[in-house]
PDB file of C-alpha atoms and ligand atoms in Angstrom:
ATOM      1  CA  MET A   1     -36.753 -27.379  34.051  1.00  0.00           C
ATOM      2  CA  ASP A   2     -35.850 -24.939  36.830  1.00  0.00           C
ATOM      3  CA  LEU A   3     -32.402 -23.424  36.610  1.00  0.00           C
ATOM      4  CA  VAL A   4     -30.297 -24.167  39.689  1.00  0.00           C
ATOM      5  CA  ILE A   5     -28.391 -20.887  39.429  1.00  0.00           C
ATOM      6  CA  ALA A   6     -29.276 -17.565  37.784  1.00  0.00           C
ATOM      7  CA  SER A   7     -28.792 -17.410  34.005  1.00  0.00           C
ATOM      8  CA  PRO A   8     -25.887 -15.306  32.801  1.00  0.00           C
ATOM      9  CA  LYS A   9     -27.028 -11.876  31.642  1.00  0.00           C
ATOM     10  CA  PRO A  10     -27.419 -11.682  27.871  1.00  0.00           C
ATOM     11  CA  VAL A  11     -24.655  -9.660  26.210  1.00  0.00           C
ATOM     12  CA  THR A  12     -25.833  -7.122  23.642  1.00  0.00           C
ATOM     13  CA  VAL A  13     -24.364  -4.396  21.459  1.00  0.00           C
ATOM     14  CA  PRO A  14     -26.596  -1.420  20.582  1.00  0.00           C
ATOM     15  CA  VAL A  15     -27.630  -0.952  16.958  1.00  0.00           C
ATOM     16  CA  GLN A  16     -27.571   2.473  15.317  1.00  0.00           C
ATOM     17  CA  GLY A  17     -31.178   3.437  14.672  1.00  0.00           C
ATOM     18  CA  GLY A  18     -32.500   1.417  17.606  1.00  0.00           C
ATOM     19  CA  GLY A  19     -32.534  -2.028  19.137  1.00  0.00           C
ATOM     20  CA  ALA A  20     -29.748  -4.259  20.335  1.00  0.00           C
ATOM     21  CA  PHE A  21     -27.748  -7.116  18.804  1.00  0.00           C
ATOM     22  CA  PRO A  22     -27.427 -10.186  21.070  1.00  0.00           C
ATOM     23  CA  VAL A  23     -23.882 -11.568  21.100  1.00  0.00           C
ATOM     24  CA  ARG A  24     -23.419 -15.346  20.852  1.00  0.00           C
ATOM     25  CA  ARG A  25     -19.701 -15.765  20.126  1.00  0.00           C
ATOM     26  CA  ILE A  26     -16.731 -13.550  19.319  1.00  0.00           C
ATOM     27  CA  TYR A  27     -14.302 -14.832  16.718  1.00  0.00           C
ATOM     28  CA  CYS A  28     -11.096 -13.018  15.817  1.00  0.00           C
ATOM     29  CA  VAL A  29      -8.802 -13.279  12.794  1.00  0.00           C
ATOM     30  CA  GLY A  30      -5.030 -13.291  13.366  1.00  0.00           C
ATOM     31  CA  ARG A  31      -2.560 -11.376  11.168  1.00  0.00           C
ATOM     32  CA  ASN A  32      -4.939 -10.111   8.500  1.00  0.00           C
ATOM     33  CA  TYR A  33      -2.971  -7.019   7.430  1.00  0.00           C
ATOM     34  CA  ALA A  34       0.463  -7.546   5.833  1.00  0.00           C
ATOM     35  CA  ALA A  35       2.126  -4.626   7.641  1.00  0.00           C
ATOM     36  CA  HIS A  36       0.929  -5.956  11.020  1.00  0.00           C
ATOM     37  CA  ALA A  37       2.101  -9.509  10.195  1.00  0.00           C
ATOM     38  CA  ARG A  38       5.532  -8.003   9.433  1.00  0.00           C
ATOM     39  CA  GLU A  39       5.670  -5.986  12.661  1.00  0.00           C
ATOM     40  CA  MET A  40       4.890  -9.225  14.575  1.00  0.00           C
ATOM     41  CA  GLY A  41       7.832 -10.937  12.850  1.00  0.00           C
ATOM     42  CA  PHE A  42       5.975 -12.955  10.211  1.00  0.00           C
ATOM     43  CA  ASP A  43       6.041 -13.193   6.437  1.00  0.00           C
ATOM     44  CA  PRO A  44       2.747 -11.759   5.232  1.00  0.00           C
ATOM     45  CA  ASP A  45       2.388 -14.345   2.472  1.00  0.00           C
ATOM     46  CA  ARG A  46      -1.222 -15.213   1.943  1.00  0.00           C
ATOM     47  CA  GLU A  47      -1.302 -18.280   4.152  1.00  0.00           C
ATOM     48  CA  PRO A  48      -4.808 -19.391   5.169  1.00  0.00           C
ATOM     49  CA  PRO A  49      -6.384 -17.219   7.881  1.00  0.00           C
ATOM     50  CA  PHE A  50      -6.345 -18.482  11.451  1.00  0.00           C
ATOM     51  CA  PHE A  51      -8.820 -17.779  14.202  1.00  0.00           C
ATOM     52  CA  PHE A  52      -9.114 -17.458  17.954  1.00  0.00           C
ATOM     53  CA  ALA A  53     -12.040 -16.536  20.176  1.00  0.00           C
ATOM     54  CA  LYS A  54     -13.058 -14.322  23.037  1.00  0.00           C
ATOM     55  CA  PRO A  55     -15.992 -14.932  25.396  1.00  0.00           C
ATOM     56  CA  ALA A  56     -19.125 -12.954  24.519  1.00  0.00           C
ATOM     57  CA  ASP A  57     -19.041 -11.143  27.853  1.00  0.00           C
ATOM     58  CA  ALA A  58     -15.620  -9.644  27.055  1.00  0.00           C
ATOM     59  CA  ILE A  59     -17.555  -6.865  25.290  1.00  0.00           C
ATOM     60  CA  VAL A  60     -17.120  -3.360  26.732  1.00  0.00           C
ATOM     61  CA  ALA A  61     -19.856  -0.905  25.709  1.00  0.00           C
ATOM     62  CA  ASN A  62     -18.924   2.255  23.836  1.00  0.00           C
ATOM     63  CA  HIS A  63     -17.733   5.105  26.085  1.00  0.00           C
ATOM     64  CA  GLY A  64     -16.869   2.508  28.704  1.00  0.00           C
ATOM     65  CA  VAL A  65     -13.857   2.067  30.946  1.00  0.00           C
ATOM     66  CA  MET A  66     -11.685  -1.005  30.537  1.00  0.00           C
ATOM     67  CA  ALA A  67      -9.904  -1.906  33.748  1.00  0.00           C
ATOM     68  CA  TYR A  68      -6.154  -2.438  33.225  1.00  0.00           C
ATOM     69  CA  PRO A  69      -5.876  -6.231  33.556  1.00  0.00           C
ATOM     70  CA  ALA A  70      -3.596  -8.253  35.841  1.00  0.00           C
ATOM     71  CA  HIS A  71      -0.782 -10.421  34.443  1.00  0.00           C
ATOM     72  CA  THR A  72       0.510  -7.954  31.863  1.00  0.00           C
ATOM     73  CA  LYS A  73       2.896  -5.039  31.650  1.00  0.00           C
ATOM     74  CA  ASN A  74       2.281  -4.619  27.922  1.00  0.00           C
ATOM     75  CA  LEU A  75      -1.441  -4.223  27.178  1.00  0.00           C
ATOM     76  CA  HIS A  76      -1.801  -3.524  23.435  1.00  0.00           C
ATOM     77  CA  HIS A  77      -4.535  -1.940  21.359  1.00  0.00           C
ATOM     78  CA  GLU A  78      -5.656  -3.546  18.092  1.00  0.00           C
ATOM     79  CA  ILE A  79      -8.248  -1.496  16.204  1.00  0.00           C
ATOM     80  CA  GLU A  80     -10.487  -3.706  14.037  1.00  0.00           C
ATOM     81  CA  LEU A  81     -13.518  -3.747  11.764  1.00  0.00           C
ATOM     82  CA  VAL A  82     -16.124  -5.977  13.434  1.00  0.00           C
ATOM     83  CA  VAL A  83     -18.606  -7.997  11.384  1.00  0.00           C
ATOM     84  CA  ALA A  84     -21.957  -8.916  12.982  1.00  0.00           C
ATOM     85  CA  ILE A  85     -23.530 -12.099  11.621  1.00  0.00           C
ATOM     86  CA  GLY A  86     -27.299 -11.962  11.070  1.00  0.00           C
ATOM     87  CA  THR A  87     -28.013 -15.333   9.482  1.00  0.00           C
ATOM     88  CA  GLY A  88     -26.199 -18.582  10.180  1.00  0.00           C
ATOM     89  CA  GLY A  89     -24.568 -21.115   7.948  1.00  0.00           C
ATOM     90  CA  ALA A  90     -21.770 -23.670   7.566  1.00  0.00           C
ATOM     91  CA  ALA A  91     -19.245 -23.856   4.733  1.00  0.00           C
ATOM     92  CA  ILE A  92     -20.629 -20.627   3.288  1.00  0.00           C
ATOM     93  CA  PRO A  93     -19.420 -19.884  -0.263  1.00  0.00           C
ATOM     94  CA  VAL A  94     -17.516 -16.618  -0.753  1.00  0.00           C
ATOM     95  CA  GLU A  95     -20.071 -15.518  -3.345  1.00  0.00           C
ATOM     96  CA  THR A  96     -22.966 -15.467  -0.868  1.00  0.00           C
ATOM     97  CA  ALA A  97     -21.006 -14.725   2.331  1.00  0.00           C
ATOM     98  CA  LEU A  98     -22.016 -11.074   2.607  1.00  0.00           C
ATOM     99  CA  THR A  99     -25.718 -11.997   2.685  1.00  0.00           C
ATOM    100  CA  HIS A 100     -25.013 -13.430   6.176  1.00  0.00           C
ATOM    101  CA  VAL A 101     -23.812 -10.049   7.501  1.00  0.00           C
ATOM    102  CA  TYR A 102     -26.197  -8.037   9.674  1.00  0.00           C
ATOM    103  CA  GLY A 103     -23.898  -5.064  10.100  1.00  0.00           C
ATOM    104  CA  TYR A 104     -20.540  -3.622  11.071  1.00  0.00           C
ATOM    105  CA  ALA A 105     -18.923  -1.960  14.073  1.00  0.00           C
ATOM    106  CA  VAL A 106     -15.611  -0.573  15.312  1.00  0.00           C
ATOM    107  CA  GLY A 107     -13.923  -2.790  17.896  1.00  0.00           C
ATOM    108  CA  LEU A 108     -10.723  -3.197  19.872  1.00  0.00           C
ATOM    109  CA  ASP A 109      -9.022  -6.587  20.252  1.00  0.00           C
ATOM    110  CA  MET A 110      -7.155  -5.759  23.462  1.00  0.00           C
ATOM    111  CA  THR A 111      -4.167  -8.023  23.974  1.00  0.00           C
ATOM    112  CA  ARG A 112      -1.768  -8.918  26.786  1.00  0.00           C
ATOM    113  CA  ARG A 113       1.136  -8.852  24.309  1.00  0.00           C
ATOM    114  CA  ASP A 114       3.811  -9.990  26.730  1.00  0.00           C
ATOM    115  CA  LEU A 115       1.737 -12.997  27.751  1.00  0.00           C
ATOM    116  CA  GLN A 116       0.735 -13.760  24.147  1.00  0.00           C
ATOM    117  CA  LEU A 117       4.382 -13.909  23.017  1.00  0.00           C
ATOM    118  CA  ALA A 118       5.353 -16.085  25.996  1.00  0.00           C
ATOM    119  CA  LEU A 119       2.467 -18.492  25.310  1.00  0.00           C
ATOM    120  CA  ARG A 120       3.186 -18.499  21.571  1.00  0.00           C
ATOM    121  CA  ASP A 121       6.848 -19.356  22.153  1.00  0.00           C
ATOM    122  CA  LYS A 122       5.807 -22.335  24.290  1.00  0.00           C
ATOM    123  CA  GLY A 123       3.131 -23.484  21.824  1.00  0.00           C
ATOM    124  CA  ARG A 124       0.425 -22.846  24.423  1.00  0.00           C
ATOM    125  CA  PRO A 125      -3.115 -21.524  23.814  1.00  0.00           C
ATOM    126  CA  TRP A 126      -3.580 -17.747  23.546  1.00  0.00           C
ATOM    127  CA  ASP A 127      -6.803 -17.607  25.557  1.00  0.00           C
ATOM    128  CA  MET A 128      -5.459 -15.781  28.606  1.00  0.00           C
ATOM    129  CA  ALA A 129      -3.656 -13.274  26.337  1.00  0.00           C
ATOM    130  CA  LYS A 130      -6.695 -12.542  24.158  1.00  0.00           C
ATOM    131  CA  GLY A 131      -9.902 -13.732  25.792  1.00  0.00           C
ATOM    132  CA  PHE A 132      -9.732 -12.049  29.189  1.00  0.00           C
ATOM    133  CA  ASP A 133     -12.397  -9.893  30.867  1.00  0.00           C
ATOM    134  CA  GLN A 134     -13.186  -6.619  29.063  1.00  0.00           C
ATOM    135  CA  SER A 135     -10.856  -7.484  26.181  1.00  0.00           C
ATOM    136  CA  ALA A 136     -13.386  -6.597  23.447  1.00  0.00           C
ATOM    137  CA  PRO A 137     -14.578  -2.967  23.484  1.00  0.00           C
ATOM    138  CA  CYS A 138     -17.151  -2.483  20.709  1.00  0.00           C
ATOM    139  CA  ALA A 139     -19.114   0.531  19.444  1.00  0.00           C
ATOM    140  CA  ALA A 140     -22.692   0.348  18.152  1.00  0.00           C
ATOM    141  CA  ILE A 141     -23.426  -1.825  15.134  1.00  0.00           C
ATOM    142  CA  THR A 142     -24.532  -0.113  11.924  1.00  0.00           C
ATOM    143  CA  PRO A 143     -26.800  -2.315   9.784  1.00  0.00           C
ATOM    144  CA  ALA A 144     -25.193  -3.206   6.431  1.00  0.00           C
ATOM    145  CA  ALA A 145     -28.375  -1.911   4.822  1.00  0.00           C
ATOM    146  CA  LYS A 146     -27.179   1.568   5.880  1.00  0.00           C
ATOM    147  CA  SER A 147     -23.389   1.269   5.744  1.00  0.00           C
ATOM    148  CA  GLY A 148     -22.998  -0.995   2.735  1.00  0.00           C
ATOM    149  CA  HIS A 149     -20.363  -3.752   2.836  1.00  0.00           C
ATOM    150  CA  TYR A 150     -16.719  -3.022   3.509  1.00  0.00           C
ATOM    151  CA  THR A 151     -14.036  -3.628   0.904  1.00  0.00           C
ATOM    152  CA  LYS A 152     -12.349  -0.285   1.598  1.00  0.00           C
ATOM    153  CA  GLY A 153     -12.487   2.666   3.966  1.00  0.00           C
ATOM    154  CA  ALA A 154     -10.168   4.349   6.434  1.00  0.00           C
ATOM    155  CA  ILE A 155      -9.511   2.619   9.759  1.00  0.00           C
ATOM    156  CA  TRP A 156      -7.535   4.386  12.457  1.00  0.00           C
ATOM    157  CA  LEU A 157      -6.938   4.586  16.190  1.00  0.00           C
ATOM    158  CA  LYS A 158      -5.899   7.589  18.231  1.00  0.00           C
ATOM    159  CA  VAL A 159      -4.532   7.349  21.770  1.00  0.00           C
ATOM    160  CA  ASN A 160      -4.799  10.609  23.723  1.00  0.00           C
ATOM    161  CA  GLY A 161      -5.454  12.393  20.431  1.00  0.00           C
ATOM    162  CA  GLU A 162      -2.360  11.009  18.657  1.00  0.00           C
ATOM    163  CA  VAL A 163      -2.698   8.619  15.694  1.00  0.00           C
ATOM    164  CA  ARG A 164      -1.242   5.194  16.531  1.00  0.00           C
ATOM    165  CA  GLN A 165      -2.763   2.990  13.830  1.00  0.00           C
ATOM    166  CA  SER A 166      -3.908   4.149  10.386  1.00  0.00           C
ATOM    167  CA  SER A 167      -4.725   1.990   7.390  1.00  0.00           C
ATOM    168  CA  ASP A 168      -7.516   1.043   5.014  1.00  0.00           C
ATOM    169  CA  ILE A 169      -9.935  -1.884   4.988  1.00  0.00           C
ATOM    170  CA  ALA A 170      -8.706  -2.508   1.421  1.00  0.00           C
ATOM    171  CA  ALA A 171      -5.444  -3.749   2.985  1.00  0.00           C
ATOM    172  CA  LEU A 172      -7.143  -6.795   4.576  1.00  0.00           C
ATOM    173  CA  ILE A 173      -5.310  -9.925   3.393  1.00  0.00           C
ATOM    174  CA  TRP A 174      -8.569 -11.917   3.677  1.00  0.00           C
ATOM    175  CA  SER A 175     -11.685  -9.924   2.799  1.00  0.00           C
ATOM    176  CA  VAL A 176     -14.821  -9.988   4.932  1.00  0.00           C
ATOM    177  CA  ALA A 177     -16.461 -12.434   2.494  1.00  0.00           C
ATOM    178  CA  GLU A 178     -13.416 -14.727   2.402  1.00  0.00           C
ATOM    179  CA  THR A 179     -13.109 -14.647   6.199  1.00  0.00           C
ATOM    180  CA  ILE A 180     -16.763 -15.660   6.657  1.00  0.00           C
ATOM    181  CA  SER A 181     -16.358 -18.428   4.105  1.00  0.00           C
ATOM    182  CA  VAL A 182     -13.227 -19.941   5.695  1.00  0.00           C
ATOM    183  CA  LEU A 183     -14.384 -19.513   9.326  1.00  0.00           C
ATOM    184  CA  SER A 184     -17.775 -21.103   8.599  1.00  0.00           C
ATOM    185  CA  GLY A 185     -15.907 -24.137   7.311  1.00  0.00           C
ATOM    186  CA  TYR A 186     -14.504 -24.679  10.815  1.00  0.00           C
ATOM    187  CA  CYS A 187     -17.516 -23.638  12.930  1.00  0.00           C
ATOM    188  CA  ARG A 188     -21.125 -23.144  11.914  1.00  0.00           C
ATOM    189  CA  LEU A 189     -21.820 -19.419  12.188  1.00  0.00           C
ATOM    190  CA  GLU A 190     -25.036 -18.377  13.908  1.00  0.00           C
ATOM    191  CA  PRO A 191     -26.927 -15.111  14.280  1.00  0.00           C
ATOM    192  CA  GLY A 192     -25.260 -13.153  17.062  1.00  0.00           C
ATOM    193  CA  ASP A 193     -21.691 -14.053  16.153  1.00  0.00           C
ATOM    194  CA  LEU A 194     -19.167 -11.222  15.907  1.00  0.00           C
ATOM    195  CA  ILE A 195     -15.989 -11.462  13.858  1.00  0.00           C
ATOM    196  CA  TYR A 196     -13.082  -9.138  14.694  1.00  0.00           C
ATOM    197  CA  THR A 197     -11.372  -9.053  11.314  1.00  0.00           C
ATOM    198  CA  GLY A 198      -7.775  -8.284  12.318  1.00  0.00           C
ATOM    199  CA  THR A 199      -5.697  -5.187  12.994  1.00  0.00           C
ATOM    200  CA  PRO A 200      -3.416  -3.021  10.857  1.00  0.00           C
ATOM    201  CA  ASP A 201       0.124  -2.162  11.911  1.00  0.00           C
ATOM    202  CA  GLY A 202       0.973   0.259  14.687  1.00  0.00           C
ATOM    203  CA  VAL A 203      -0.087  -1.865  17.662  1.00  0.00           C
ATOM    204  CA  ALA A 204       1.427  -0.524  20.880  1.00  0.00           C
ATOM    205  CA  ALA A 205       0.987  -0.334  24.632  1.00  0.00           C
ATOM    206  CA  VAL A 206      -1.562   1.654  26.599  1.00  0.00           C
ATOM    207  CA  VAL A 207      -1.412   2.676  30.251  1.00  0.00           C
ATOM    208  CA  PRO A 208      -4.088   3.559  32.813  1.00  0.00           C
ATOM    209  CA  GLY A 209      -5.741   6.877  31.997  1.00  0.00           C
ATOM    210  CA  ASP A 210      -5.219   6.590  28.229  1.00  0.00           C
ATOM    211  CA  VAL A 211      -8.184   7.515  26.035  1.00  0.00           C
ATOM    212  CA  LEU A 212      -8.661   5.459  22.867  1.00  0.00           C
ATOM    213  CA  GLU A 213     -10.679   6.673  19.889  1.00  0.00           C
ATOM    214  CA  GLY A 214     -11.296   4.186  17.081  1.00  0.00           C
ATOM    215  CA  HIS A 215     -12.623   4.987  13.621  1.00  0.00           C
ATOM    216  CA  VAL A 216     -13.845   3.172  10.524  1.00  0.00           C
ATOM    217  CA  ASP A 217     -15.428   5.326   7.800  1.00  0.00           C
ATOM    218  CA  GLY A 218     -19.221   5.337   8.106  1.00  0.00           C
ATOM    219  CA  LEU A 219     -19.457   3.675  11.537  1.00  0.00           C
ATOM    220  CA  GLU A 220     -20.036   4.975  15.060  1.00  0.00           C
ATOM    221  CA  PRO A 221     -16.626   5.943  16.497  1.00  0.00           C
ATOM    222  CA  LEU A 222     -15.399   3.852  19.429  1.00  0.00           C
ATOM    223  CA  HIS A 223     -14.350   5.601  22.617  1.00  0.00           C
ATOM    224  CA  CYS A 224     -12.715   3.721  25.485  1.00  0.00           C
ATOM    225  CA  ARG A 225     -10.684   4.756  28.522  1.00  0.00           C
ATOM    226  CA  ILE A 226      -8.170   2.527  30.281  1.00  0.00           C
ATOM    227  CA  GLY A 227      -8.961   2.461  34.011  1.00  0.00           C
TER     228      GLY A 227
HETATM  229 MN1   MN B   1      -6.556  -8.762  16.541  1.00  0.00          MN
END
């Protein structure tokens, strides 16, 4: 059947070694590092993980410029390990969860913190605080066949050369395998899904002109400037 308007452009993330990964959905995990849960005012007891989403076209390519968004005076950085799903499944067992992973990348879950807290206090959805345009900078994906799977490894973020967030993947409350297992119980995962696995402590505001450099051991570093 003829389309009555032009199709949206496919969203892709480059893959180290060649090719591109088509993005279907972006899922994010909330409060997945104890020290970050504490800094947000919560008890980091191991309560079940919770999830929110961003639109696929919120991706900003590596070395891109993210425009400072409207409706915030407190735009926060959240550096995260991103998991790229290569094969789909529902209610995936923890034991086989990592076989669904295509690869890994460094991402930023950019957040209108002031709006998020206001929405949270009113019991309203977080979408406009988390899922806005350009809210998901992401570096190239490294295939798991090259990087291995992540149960540990340094993760850090520098802003203008100064370390703001620094932790280790080993500090994840819910591991990559556990996250895939629980999330796939709510929504069937499909090839092309990205999972932003949560941020360590040290989240803080950025301003126009700031340069963000994100790092996870073994992955392409993420570079993003706030416009
Ligand atoms: Mn986050």
